[in-house]
Short mmCIF file of C-alpha atoms and ligand atoms in Angstrom, two decimals:
data_model
loop_
_atom_site.label_atom_id
_atom_site.label_comp_id
_atom_site.label_asym_id
_atom_site.label_seq_id
_atom_site.Cartn_x
_atom_site.Cartn_y
_atom_site.Cartn_z
CA MET A 994 17.04 -9.24 36.11
CA THR A 995 18.35 -6.83 33.61
CA PRO A 996 15.98 -4.80 31.43
CA SER A 997 17.34 -6.45 28.05
CA GLU A 998 17.04 -10.11 30.00
CA ARG A 999 13.28 -9.63 30.89
CA ARG A 1000 10.45 -11.21 28.73
CA ALA A 1001 8.01 -9.81 26.88
CA VAL A 1002 4.45 -11.82 26.48
CA VAL A 1003 2.19 -9.69 24.14
CA ILE A 1004 -1.71 -10.74 24.48
CA ALA A 1005 -3.69 -9.41 21.61
CA ASN A 1006 -6.95 -10.47 20.06
CA ARG A 1007 -4.96 -12.37 16.95
CA LEU A 1008 -1.68 -14.01 17.00
CA PRO A 1009 0.75 -12.69 14.51
CA VAL A 1010 0.37 -15.88 12.13
CA ALA A 1011 -3.00 -16.98 10.42
CA TRP A 1012 -3.64 -20.89 9.98
CA ASN A 1013 -3.66 -21.79 6.40
CA GLY A 1014 -6.31 -24.57 6.53
CA LYS A 1015 -5.82 -25.95 2.53
CA LYS A 1016 -1.93 -25.90 3.09
CA LYS A 1017 -2.08 -27.00 6.85
CA GLU A 1018 0.39 -24.35 7.75
CA TRP A 1019 0.73 -21.25 9.79
CA LYS A 1020 1.45 -18.18 7.76
CA THR A 1021 2.81 -14.63 9.31
CA SER A 1022 0.28 -12.45 9.01
CA PRO A 1023 2.09 -8.94 7.66
CA GLY A 1024 1.84 -5.49 9.52
CA GLY A 1025 3.52 -2.84 11.29
CA LEU A 1026 3.03 -4.56 14.54
CA VAL A 1027 4.38 -7.90 13.77
CA SER A 1028 7.29 -6.62 12.36
CA ALA A 1029 8.26 -4.12 14.99
CA LEU A 1030 7.69 -6.78 17.81
CA THR A 1031 9.21 -9.79 16.09
CA PRO A 1032 12.76 -8.84 17.03
CA ILE A 1033 12.14 -7.74 20.38
CA LEU A 1034 10.37 -11.23 21.30
CA GLN A 1035 13.41 -13.09 19.55
CA GLU A 1036 15.90 -11.63 21.28
CA THR A 1037 13.63 -11.87 24.74
CA LYS A 1038 12.14 -15.41 24.16
CA GLY A 1039 9.25 -13.81 24.30
CA VAL A 1040 5.78 -15.26 24.07
CA TRP A 1041 2.64 -13.84 21.45
CA ILE A 1042 -0.74 -14.85 23.23
CA GLY A 1043 -3.96 -14.74 21.08
CA TRP A 1044 -6.52 -16.08 18.80
CA SER A 1045 -5.99 -18.19 15.81
CA GLY A 1046 -8.76 -16.69 13.86
CA VAL A 1047 -10.60 -20.33 13.42
CA PRO A 1048 -13.32 -20.55 15.45
CA ASP A 1049 -14.09 -23.95 16.97
CA ARG A 1050 -10.93 -25.35 16.51
CA GLU A 1051 -8.16 -26.10 19.06
CA PHE A 1052 -4.60 -25.92 18.88
CA GLU A 1053 -2.06 -26.45 20.95
CA PRO A 1054 0.97 -23.94 21.41
CA PHE A 1055 4.09 -23.93 18.85
CA ASP A 1056 7.14 -22.12 17.76
CA HIS A 1057 6.85 -19.81 14.84
CA SER A 1058 9.51 -17.57 13.59
CA GLY A 1059 11.24 -18.35 17.16
CA ILE A 1060 8.35 -17.06 18.87
CA ARG A 1061 6.66 -18.92 21.44
CA GLN A 1062 2.99 -18.95 20.17
CA VAL A 1063 -0.07 -19.52 22.35
CA PRO A 1064 -3.34 -19.81 20.79
CA VAL A 1065 -6.93 -18.97 22.56
CA PHE A 1066 -9.69 -20.95 21.84
CA LEU A 1067 -13.00 -19.11 20.63
CA SER A 1068 -16.31 -20.75 19.82
CA GLN A 1069 -18.12 -19.80 16.67
CA GLU A 1070 -20.75 -18.12 19.44
CA GLU A 1071 -18.12 -16.58 21.23
CA TYR A 1072 -16.49 -14.76 18.04
CA GLU A 1073 -20.30 -13.63 17.14
CA SER A 1074 -21.12 -12.38 20.44
CA PHE A 1075 -17.59 -10.77 21.77
CA TYR A 1076 -16.23 -10.09 18.26
CA VAL A 1077 -18.53 -9.27 15.92
CA GLY A 1078 -21.21 -8.06 18.52
CA PHE A 1079 -19.35 -6.30 21.59
CA CYS A 1080 -15.85 -5.19 19.80
CA ASN A 1081 -17.17 -4.10 16.54
CA GLY A 1082 -20.92 -3.50 16.96
CA THR A 1083 -20.51 -1.41 20.68
CA LEU A 1084 -16.69 -0.28 21.31
CA TRP A 1085 -15.91 0.26 17.55
CA PRO A 1086 -18.28 2.74 16.58
CA LEU A 1087 -18.36 4.25 20.28
CA TYR A 1088 -14.85 4.81 20.65
CA HIS A 1089 -14.93 6.17 17.03
CA ASP A 1090 -16.77 9.74 17.95
CA ALA A 1091 -20.26 7.49 17.20
CA VAL A 1092 -20.11 8.15 13.94
CA ARG A 1093 -22.51 5.03 13.95
CA GLU A 1094 -24.81 4.49 17.07
CA PRO A 1095 -23.16 1.96 19.26
CA GLN A 1096 -25.41 -1.11 20.27
CA PHE A 1097 -25.84 -1.85 23.70
CA HIS A 1098 -26.75 -5.21 24.76
CA ARG A 1099 -25.90 -7.42 27.65
CA HIS A 1100 -26.07 -10.49 25.85
CA TRP A 1101 -22.61 -9.02 24.00
CA TRP A 1102 -21.49 -7.74 26.99
CA ARG A 1103 -21.31 -11.15 29.25
CA PRO A 1104 -19.28 -12.82 26.37
CA TYR A 1105 -16.93 -9.80 26.07
CA ARG A 1106 -16.23 -10.22 29.83
CA ASP A 1107 -15.67 -13.79 29.77
CA VAL A 1108 -13.51 -14.22 26.80
CA ASN A 1109 -11.15 -11.33 28.19
CA GLN A 1110 -11.25 -14.14 31.63
CA LYS A 1111 -9.97 -16.57 29.18
CA PHE A 1112 -7.23 -14.42 27.69
CA ALA A 1113 -6.32 -13.40 30.83
CA GLU A 1114 -6.41 -17.05 32.25
CA THR A 1115 -4.02 -18.25 29.43
CA ALA A 1116 -1.61 -15.38 29.84
CA ALA A 1117 -1.50 -16.39 33.72
CA LYS A 1118 -0.29 -20.25 32.89
CA THR A 1119 2.63 -18.79 30.96
CA LEU A 1120 3.41 -15.30 33.00
CA THR A 1121 6.07 -15.47 35.64
CA SER A 1122 6.83 -12.97 38.26
CA GLU A 1123 9.90 -11.88 36.10
CA ASP A 1124 7.67 -11.20 32.92
CA VAL A 1125 6.35 -8.14 31.46
CA ALA A 1126 2.65 -8.50 30.31
CA TRP A 1127 1.41 -6.10 27.19
CA VAL A 1128 -1.92 -6.29 26.19
CA GLN A 1129 -3.30 -4.98 22.98
CA ASP A 1130 -6.16 -2.69 21.93
CA TYR A 1131 -9.59 -2.78 22.59
CA GLN A 1132 -10.81 -6.38 22.50
CA LEU A 1133 -9.02 -6.85 25.81
CA GLN A 1134 -9.51 -3.93 28.08
CA LEU A 1135 -10.53 -6.18 31.10
CA VAL A 1136 -7.20 -8.04 31.19
CA PRO A 1137 -5.19 -5.53 32.75
CA LYS A 1138 -7.08 -6.06 35.69
CA MET A 1139 -7.60 -9.64 35.44
CA LEU A 1140 -3.99 -10.23 35.61
CA ARG A 1141 -3.42 -8.10 38.63
CA GLU A 1142 -5.65 -10.39 40.51
CA LEU A 1143 -4.20 -14.06 38.31
CA THR A 1144 -0.46 -13.15 38.71
CA THR A 1145 2.62 -11.54 40.15
CA VAL A 1146 3.51 -10.42 36.77
CA HIS A 1147 6.61 -7.73 37.11
CA ARG A 1148 4.52 -5.03 35.04
CA ILE A 1149 1.51 -4.67 32.53
CA GLY A 1150 1.03 -2.44 30.02
CA PHE A 1151 -1.84 -1.57 27.71
CA TYR A 1152 -1.33 0.10 24.11
CA LEU A 1153 -4.90 1.44 22.47
CA HIS A 1154 -4.68 1.58 19.03
CA ILE A 1155 -8.02 3.30 18.25
CA PRO A 1156 -9.04 6.70 19.71
CA PHE A 1157 -10.25 6.59 23.22
CA PRO A 1158 -13.39 9.15 23.02
CA PRO A 1159 -14.44 12.06 24.85
CA VAL A 1160 -16.21 11.60 28.14
CA GLU A 1161 -19.83 12.57 27.18
CA LEU A 1162 -19.61 9.51 24.61
CA PHE A 1163 -18.11 7.20 26.48
CA ALA A 1164 -19.96 7.86 29.77
CA LYS A 1165 -23.36 6.42 27.79
CA MET A 1166 -21.63 2.64 28.30
CA PRO A 1167 -23.42 0.91 30.91
CA TRP A 1168 -20.16 -1.21 31.55
CA ARG A 1169 -18.07 2.23 31.55
CA GLY A 1170 -16.56 1.62 35.13
CA ASP A 1171 -15.66 -2.21 34.22
CA VAL A 1172 -13.82 -1.03 31.46
CA LEU A 1173 -12.24 1.88 33.32
CA GLU A 1174 -11.32 -0.22 36.09
CA GLY A 1175 -9.90 -3.08 33.72
CA LEU A 1176 -7.57 -0.50 32.08
CA LEU A 1177 -6.54 1.01 35.44
CA GLY A 1178 -5.12 -2.65 36.28
CA ALA A 1179 -2.01 -1.74 34.02
CA ASP A 1180 1.13 -0.17 35.26
CA VAL A 1181 1.51 1.73 32.19
CA LEU A 1182 -1.39 2.97 29.31
CA ALA A 1183 -0.17 4.27 26.16
CA PHE A 1184 -2.43 6.03 23.71
CA GLN A 1185 -1.47 6.91 20.11
CA SER A 1186 -2.27 10.60 20.56
CA ARG A 1187 -2.83 13.42 23.21
CA SER A 1188 -6.42 13.94 22.58
CA SER A 1189 -6.76 9.92 23.46
CA ARG A 1190 -5.00 10.51 26.52
CA THR A 1191 -6.50 13.38 27.80
CA ASN A 1192 -10.15 11.58 27.32
CA PHE A 1193 -8.81 8.72 29.15
CA SER A 1194 -7.46 10.51 32.39
CA VAL A 1195 -10.77 12.77 32.64
CA ALA A 1196 -13.00 9.62 31.99
CA ALA A 1197 -11.12 7.88 34.82
CA ARG A 1198 -11.23 11.09 37.25
CA GLU A 1199 -15.12 11.52 36.75
CA LEU A 1200 -16.08 8.28 36.63
CA VAL A 1201 -14.61 6.33 38.59
CA GLY A 1202 -12.86 8.62 41.04
CA ALA A 1203 -8.98 7.95 40.35
CA ARG A 1204 -6.82 11.07 41.23
CA GLY A 1205 -4.17 12.68 39.47
CA SER A 1206 -3.17 14.33 36.22
CA THR A 1207 -3.13 13.88 32.45
CA ARG A 1208 0.10 12.16 32.71
CA LEU A 1209 -0.04 9.90 35.91
CA LEU A 1210 -2.92 8.81 37.88
CA GLU A 1211 -3.11 7.26 41.27
CA TRP A 1212 -5.82 4.27 41.70
CA GLU A 1213 -6.04 1.78 44.56
CA GLY A 1214 -2.57 2.98 46.08
CA ARG A 1215 -0.99 2.62 42.81
CA GLU A 1216 0.31 4.84 40.07
CA ILE A 1217 -0.08 4.56 36.69
CA ILE A 1218 1.66 6.21 33.82
CA LEU A 1219 -0.43 7.36 30.64
CA GLN A 1220 2.00 7.53 27.63
CA VAL A 1221 1.55 9.05 24.07
CA ALA A 1222 3.14 6.85 21.67
CA PRO A 1223 2.35 7.33 18.03
CA ILE A 1224 2.31 4.32 16.10
CA GLY A 1225 5.02 4.00 13.06
CA ILE A 1226 5.94 2.05 10.39
CA ASP A 1227 9.34 0.64 9.01
CA THR A 1228 10.50 3.54 7.12
CA THR A 1229 13.93 2.06 5.71
CA MET A 1230 11.81 -1.10 4.61
CA PHE A 1231 9.06 1.32 2.43
CA LYS A 1232 11.87 3.12 1.01
CA ARG A 1233 13.55 0.00 -0.27
CA HIS A 1234 10.67 -1.62 -1.71
CA ALA A 1235 9.58 2.01 -3.02
CA SER A 1236 12.37 2.51 -5.23
CA SER A 1237 12.91 -1.02 -6.36
CA GLU A 1238 13.02 -1.43 -10.60
CA VAL A 1239 9.96 -3.69 -10.04
CA THR A 1240 8.04 -1.19 -7.98
CA LEU A 1241 8.80 1.70 -10.46
CA ALA A 1242 7.91 -0.32 -13.39
CA THR A 1243 4.56 -1.60 -12.15
CA ALA A 1244 3.73 1.81 -11.22
CA GLU A 1245 4.23 2.78 -14.89
CA LEU A 1246 1.96 0.33 -15.86
CA ILE A 1247 -0.59 1.42 -13.46
CA ARG A 1248 -0.86 4.74 -14.70
CA SER A 1249 -0.68 3.75 -18.47
CA ARG A 1250 -3.74 1.23 -17.65
CA LEU A 1251 -5.60 4.37 -16.13
CA GLY A 1252 -5.06 6.14 -19.54
CA ASP A 1253 -2.10 8.04 -18.17
CA PRO A 1254 -4.30 11.12 -16.61
CA LYS A 1255 -2.08 14.05 -15.46
CA ILE A 1256 -3.26 13.24 -12.03
CA VAL A 1257 -3.64 10.15 -9.90
CA VAL A 1258 -5.55 10.29 -6.78
CA LEU A 1259 -5.27 7.39 -4.24
CA GLY A 1260 -7.19 6.10 -1.41
CA VAL A 1261 -6.31 2.88 0.47
CA ASP A 1262 -8.58 1.92 3.35
CA ARG A 1263 -10.40 -1.34 4.81
CA LEU A 1264 -13.96 -0.60 3.75
CA ASP A 1265 -15.21 1.05 7.12
CA TYR A 1266 -17.63 3.76 8.28
CA THR A 1267 -15.04 5.29 9.76
CA LYS A 1268 -12.90 6.10 6.60
CA GLY A 1269 -14.79 8.67 4.76
CA ILE A 1270 -14.33 7.14 1.68
CA ASP A 1271 -18.01 8.08 0.52
CA LEU A 1272 -17.17 11.91 1.52
CA ARG A 1273 -13.62 11.96 -0.23
CA MET A 1274 -15.95 10.63 -3.72
CA ARG A 1275 -18.48 13.23 -3.10
CA ALA A 1276 -15.58 16.08 -2.85
CA LEU A 1277 -14.32 14.46 -6.10
CA GLN A 1278 -17.80 14.70 -7.75
CA THR A 1279 -17.73 18.49 -6.46
CA LEU A 1280 -14.28 19.60 -7.97
CA LEU A 1281 -15.14 18.11 -11.74
CA ASP A 1282 -19.10 19.66 -11.29
CA ARG A 1283 -16.98 23.29 -10.42
CA ARG A 1284 -14.03 22.20 -13.00
CA PRO A 1285 -15.35 20.29 -16.02
CA ASP A 1286 -11.80 21.28 -17.51
CA LEU A 1287 -10.62 18.48 -15.35
CA ALA A 1288 -12.56 15.59 -16.12
CA GLY A 1289 -10.39 12.87 -17.67
CA ASP A 1290 -6.95 14.55 -16.07
CA VAL A 1291 -7.87 13.81 -12.43
CA VAL A 1292 -8.87 9.83 -11.79
CA LEU A 1293 -9.53 8.83 -8.25
CA VAL A 1294 -8.32 5.10 -7.55
CA GLN A 1295 -9.77 3.57 -4.55
CA ILE A 1296 -9.00 0.45 -2.91
CA ALA A 1297 -11.21 -0.95 -0.62
CA VAL A 1298 -10.38 -4.00 1.75
CA PRO A 1299 -13.01 -6.18 2.49
CA SER A 1300 -13.25 -6.11 6.12
CA ARG A 1301 -15.98 -7.62 8.74
CA GLU A 1302 -18.31 -8.55 6.01
CA ASP A 1303 -20.30 -10.39 9.23
CA VAL A 1304 -21.20 -7.10 10.69
CA ALA A 1305 -24.38 -5.49 9.14
CA GLU A 1306 -23.22 -1.71 8.83
CA TYR A 1307 -20.34 -2.85 6.96
CA ARG A 1308 -22.47 -4.45 4.43
CA LYS A 1309 -24.50 -1.52 4.12
CA ILE A 1310 -21.37 0.90 3.80
CA ARG A 1311 -20.29 -1.31 0.98
CA ARG A 1312 -23.50 -0.92 -0.75
CA ASP A 1313 -23.67 2.61 -0.21
CA ILE A 1314 -20.22 3.29 -1.62
CA GLU A 1315 -20.76 1.10 -4.67
CA GLY A 1316 -24.01 3.00 -5.41
CA LEU A 1317 -21.81 6.30 -5.15
CA VAL A 1318 -18.98 5.33 -7.58
CA GLY A 1319 -22.18 3.97 -9.89
CA ARG A 1320 -23.64 7.44 -10.01
CA ILE A 1321 -20.69 9.12 -10.04
CA ASN A 1322 -18.85 7.17 -12.92
CA GLY A 1323 -22.60 7.05 -14.36
CA ASP A 1324 -22.68 11.15 -14.41
CA LEU A 1325 -19.16 12.08 -15.26
CA ALA A 1326 -17.39 9.12 -17.48
CA GLN A 1327 -16.86 9.28 -20.91
CA VAL A 1328 -16.30 6.06 -22.41
CA GLY A 1329 -13.48 4.22 -21.23
CA ARG A 1330 -12.54 7.26 -18.83
CA PRO A 1331 -14.13 6.70 -15.53
CA PRO A 1332 -13.12 9.68 -12.78
CA ILE A 1333 -13.60 6.48 -10.25
CA HIS A 1334 -11.46 3.25 -10.22
CA TYR A 1335 -12.81 1.42 -7.84
CA LEU A 1336 -11.30 -2.04 -6.52
CA TYR A 1337 -12.86 -4.13 -3.44
CA ARG A 1338 -10.08 -6.43 -2.64
CA SER A 1339 -6.83 -6.37 -0.88
CA VAL A 1340 -3.32 -5.82 -3.09
CA PRO A 1341 -0.47 -7.59 -2.69
CA PHE A 1342 2.09 -5.65 -0.37
CA ASP A 1343 4.53 -5.17 -3.46
CA GLU A 1344 1.59 -3.57 -5.67
CA LEU A 1345 0.21 -1.62 -2.64
CA ILE A 1346 4.13 0.02 -2.85
CA ALA A 1347 3.62 0.46 -6.66
CA TYR A 1348 -0.31 2.51 -6.27
CA TYR A 1349 1.75 4.70 -3.22
CA ARG A 1350 4.27 5.31 -6.30
CA ALA A 1351 1.78 5.69 -9.04
CA ALA A 1352 -0.28 8.56 -7.03
CA ASP A 1353 0.44 12.37 -7.08
CA VAL A 1354 -2.16 12.56 -4.45
CA MET A 1355 -3.09 10.43 -1.59
CA LEU A 1356 -6.30 11.19 0.37
CA VAL A 1357 -6.73 9.92 3.59
CA THR A 1358 -10.36 11.14 4.53
CA PRO A 1359 -11.28 9.33 8.21
CA LEU A 1360 -14.09 10.77 10.47
CA ARG A 1361 -12.19 9.34 13.17
CA ASP A 1362 -8.85 7.11 13.13
CA GLY A 1363 -6.65 6.19 15.88
CA MET A 1364 -3.52 6.72 13.59
CA ASN A 1365 -3.64 5.82 9.86
CA LEU A 1366 -0.87 4.20 8.88
CA VAL A 1367 -1.78 4.34 5.08
CA ALA A 1368 -0.75 8.11 5.38
CA LYS A 1369 2.64 7.29 6.89
CA GLU A 1370 3.28 4.72 4.46
CA TYR A 1371 2.52 7.05 1.40
CA VAL A 1372 5.18 9.38 3.03
CA ALA A 1373 7.70 7.04 3.36
CA SER A 1374 7.35 5.64 0.00
CA ARG A 1375 7.64 9.33 -1.57
CA TYR A 1376 11.51 9.03 -1.44
CA ASP A 1377 11.83 11.83 -4.01
CA ASN A 1378 9.99 14.34 -2.41
CA THR A 1379 7.15 14.40 -4.76
CA GLY A 1380 3.36 13.92 -4.20
CA ALA A 1381 0.95 15.47 -1.94
CA LEU A 1382 -0.76 14.17 1.38
CA ILE A 1383 -4.27 14.87 1.89
CA LEU A 1384 -5.10 14.30 5.59
CA SER A 1385 -8.09 14.25 7.79
CA GLU A 1386 -7.56 16.42 10.67
CA PHE A 1387 -9.33 13.50 12.94
CA ALA A 1388 -6.90 11.03 12.02
CA GLY A 1389 -3.96 10.61 15.06
CA ALA A 1390 -1.58 11.12 12.30
CA ALA A 1391 -2.63 14.59 11.92
CA GLU A 1392 -1.01 15.34 15.40
CA GLN A 1393 2.45 15.01 13.41
CA LEU A 1394 2.04 15.42 10.20
CA THR A 1395 1.06 18.98 10.60
CA GLN A 1396 2.75 19.57 7.08
CA ALA A 1397 0.14 17.48 4.91
CA LEU A 1398 -2.89 19.32 3.69
CA LEU A 1399 -5.40 19.12 6.30
CA VAL A 1400 -9.19 18.89 5.93
CA ASN A 1401 -12.20 18.83 8.01
CA PRO A 1402 -13.90 15.95 6.08
CA TYR A 1403 -17.03 17.02 6.42
CA ASP A 1404 -16.69 19.87 4.68
CA LEU A 1405 -17.18 18.89 1.06
CA ASN A 1406 -16.48 22.40 -0.23
CA GLY A 1407 -13.40 22.53 1.56
CA LEU A 1408 -12.39 19.29 0.86
CA ALA A 1409 -12.83 19.78 -2.88
CA ASP A 1410 -10.86 23.07 -2.48
CA MET A 1411 -7.95 21.08 -0.84
CA LEU A 1412 -8.30 18.37 -3.74
CA GLU A 1413 -7.97 21.45 -6.50
CA ARG A 1414 -5.13 22.87 -4.56
CA SER A 1415 -3.51 19.58 -4.67
CA VAL A 1416 -3.91 18.98 -8.08
CA ALA A 1417 -1.90 22.52 -9.18
CA MET A 1418 0.58 22.24 -6.25
CA SER A 1419 4.08 23.24 -7.54
CA GLN A 1420 7.05 20.80 -7.27
CA ASP A 1421 8.43 23.31 -5.22
CA GLU A 1422 5.92 23.04 -2.46
CA GLN A 1423 5.78 19.14 -2.86
CA ALA A 1424 9.50 18.72 -1.86
CA ARG A 1425 8.93 21.39 0.73
CA ARG A 1426 5.92 19.94 2.43
CA MET A 1427 7.45 16.20 1.44
CA SER A 1428 10.61 16.26 3.09
CA LEU A 1429 9.33 17.51 6.19
CA LEU A 1430 6.76 14.95 6.19
CA ARG A 1431 9.36 12.38 5.66
CA GLY A 1432 11.86 13.32 8.40
CA SER A 1433 8.59 13.38 10.78
CA VAL A 1434 7.56 9.82 9.81
CA ALA A 1435 11.35 8.68 9.61
CA ARG A 1436 11.99 9.83 13.23
CA HIS A 1437 8.99 8.27 14.94
CA ASP A 1438 9.31 5.28 13.11
CA VAL A 1439 7.57 1.66 14.72
CA PHE A 1440 10.93 0.92 16.23
CA TRP A 1441 10.89 4.04 18.32
CA TRP A 1442 7.53 3.14 19.12
CA ALA A 1443 8.27 -0.21 20.35
CA GLU A 1444 11.07 1.25 22.64
CA ARG A 1445 8.76 4.18 23.47
CA CYS A 1446 5.86 1.69 24.68
CA LEU A 1447 8.49 -1.02 26.46
CA ALA A 1448 10.87 0.97 28.34
CA PRO A 1449 8.42 2.48 30.88
CA LEU A 1450 7.63 -1.04 31.51
CA GLY A 1451 11.49 -2.50 32.09
CA ILE A 1452 12.50 -4.12 28.65
CA GLU A 1453 15.47 -2.73 26.36
C1 GDG B 487 -5.84 0.34 13.14
C2 GDG B 487 -6.41 1.75 13.37
C3 GDG B 487 -4.06 2.38 13.63
C4 GDG B 487 -4.36 -1.87 3.38
N1 GDG B 487 -4.64 -2.03 2.30
C5 GDG B 487 -3.94 -3.51 1.78
C6 GDG B 487 -3.19 -3.48 2.98
N2 GDG B 487 -3.15 -2.28 3.84
C7 GDG B 487 -2.57 -2.21 5.10
C8 GDG B 487 -2.09 -0.97 4.96
C9 GDG B 487 -1.74 -0.39 6.55
C10 GDG B 487 -3.07 -1.23 7.22
O1 GDG B 487 -3.61 -2.13 6.30
C11 GDG B 487 -3.98 -0.32 7.17
O2 GDG B 487 -4.15 0.30 8.65
P1 GDG B 487 -4.34 1.91 9.11
O3 GDG B 487 -3.72 2.28 10.42
O4 GDG B 487 -4.68 2.47 7.79
O5 GDG B 487 -5.78 1.39 9.63
P2 GDG B 487 -6.81 0.19 10.56
O6 GDG B 487 -6.79 -1.34 9.91
O7 GDG B 487 -8.19 0.67 10.57
O8 GDG B 487 -5.75 0.05 11.81
C12 GDG B 487 -5.63 2.73 13.18
C13 GDG B 487 -3.75 0.92 13.18
O9 GDG B 487 -4.52 0.16 13.86
C14 GDG B 487 -2.53 0.60 13.86
O10 GDG B 487 -2.21 0.98 15.21
O11 GDG B 487 -3.35 3.35 12.70
O12 GDG B 487 -5.91 4.29 13.17
O13 GDG B 487 -7.69 1.58 13.19
O14 GDG B 487 -0.62 -1.04 7.22
O15 GDG B 487 -0.76 -1.24 4.24
N3 GDG B 487 -1.84 -4.26 2.87
C15 GDG B 487 -2.09 -5.21 1.57
N4 GDG B 487 -2.74 -5.11 0.50
C16 GDG B 487 -3.77 -3.90 0.91
O16 GDG B 487 -4.65 -4.17 -0.23
N5 GDG B 487 -0.94 -5.88 1.76
#
């Protein structure tokens, strides 16, 4: 069998389609992963295995957009202990530098293991010895080893979308050995950044006795390739949308609704405590305290997309941020001219691009982030080389986007300095930086990423 004939089977927490209960139909969930993999899975007659997003409901396998979709059943209880509990209460904070305290509960671990087993068993029914299994992300770290035990599949790959933490943090997890052994079941493990790959290699060697180097480990008589494959976006698609007449008109409208300020600063994030939304607002306040002459000229638009509202920490960060918006606007607003415009909702894709076009400065300040696609999307939308990107050193994107204004988000004065600098940046400097950033984002787009991940697995 040649690499171009080999079938790819993606195993992810969610299917690339979501069930619309009212219309009783499946709808494609937009996103980079889905658009990158759809053509590959279509060509190779591939399969996507994942949860439907609806607890307590069985769905039969079906075809959508030329891809076989195999739903995995999750009960409400499993959703709460596996997903809300272990994935989002244990792994998510632990893997993001423990910016919130990870909760370790045995009654969450067991369902994590059982649900991983369920995904592996569902996949095993589909996989043949000619296929390549490609497991996605932190929800399914035990699946590679389980597939090795259950199947004779050609190769097993795993991609981690979030950071892999330093060993000092990772070592706290009571089930660290099971997780490492789960991942070491793969033939190829790919990470967003060099630091994540190094962290994993150190943990595997120190905690379970794997041998080898940062790039290649040996475990139970097998070799495991450790890859760095930073995820990208479909840059051509972003440029096309960004330059359409409708988008440009919407961008104008957004600026005029904001009162035509001199500088529009934009933040776009899922409302998550890792994204540093509160710190960027406090940095704006620091700047306006320092430079009252900028009041009215500089406004921040923050789009905060509702996320994981079932998790207590997420409800708390929402309350904190909304309190902060109220305080800053209460202190600094003139009637009809608040410094912060806060939207707690997601906006349609076309409108999001119009916001990217309307923004003079994009503020991306996560405390830790696997990559951060918003930073890349902003760059790809600035086809005329205008605008400035302020980017946290702690986003995976900072390893590639070195021409951004890089900041330590914890340093409020430093962040305020950088905001001040971006507000005053000359057009020449904007153009020089943005054209280098655009080159980097375009060279390492989502198709480059998919190929980098799939080629070592034997898929072309
Ligand atoms: C995880 C990792 C890694 C946002 N608001 C709206 C909207 N979005 C879209 C953006 C972007 C995506 O959501 C967010 O992606 P990020 O990469 O910024 O962040 P996470 O959701 O945390 O993603 C991250 C990523 O996985 C991929 O590997 O980069 O580090 O944490 O595409 O455009 N889309 C629409 N309306 C919105 O209001 N339509």
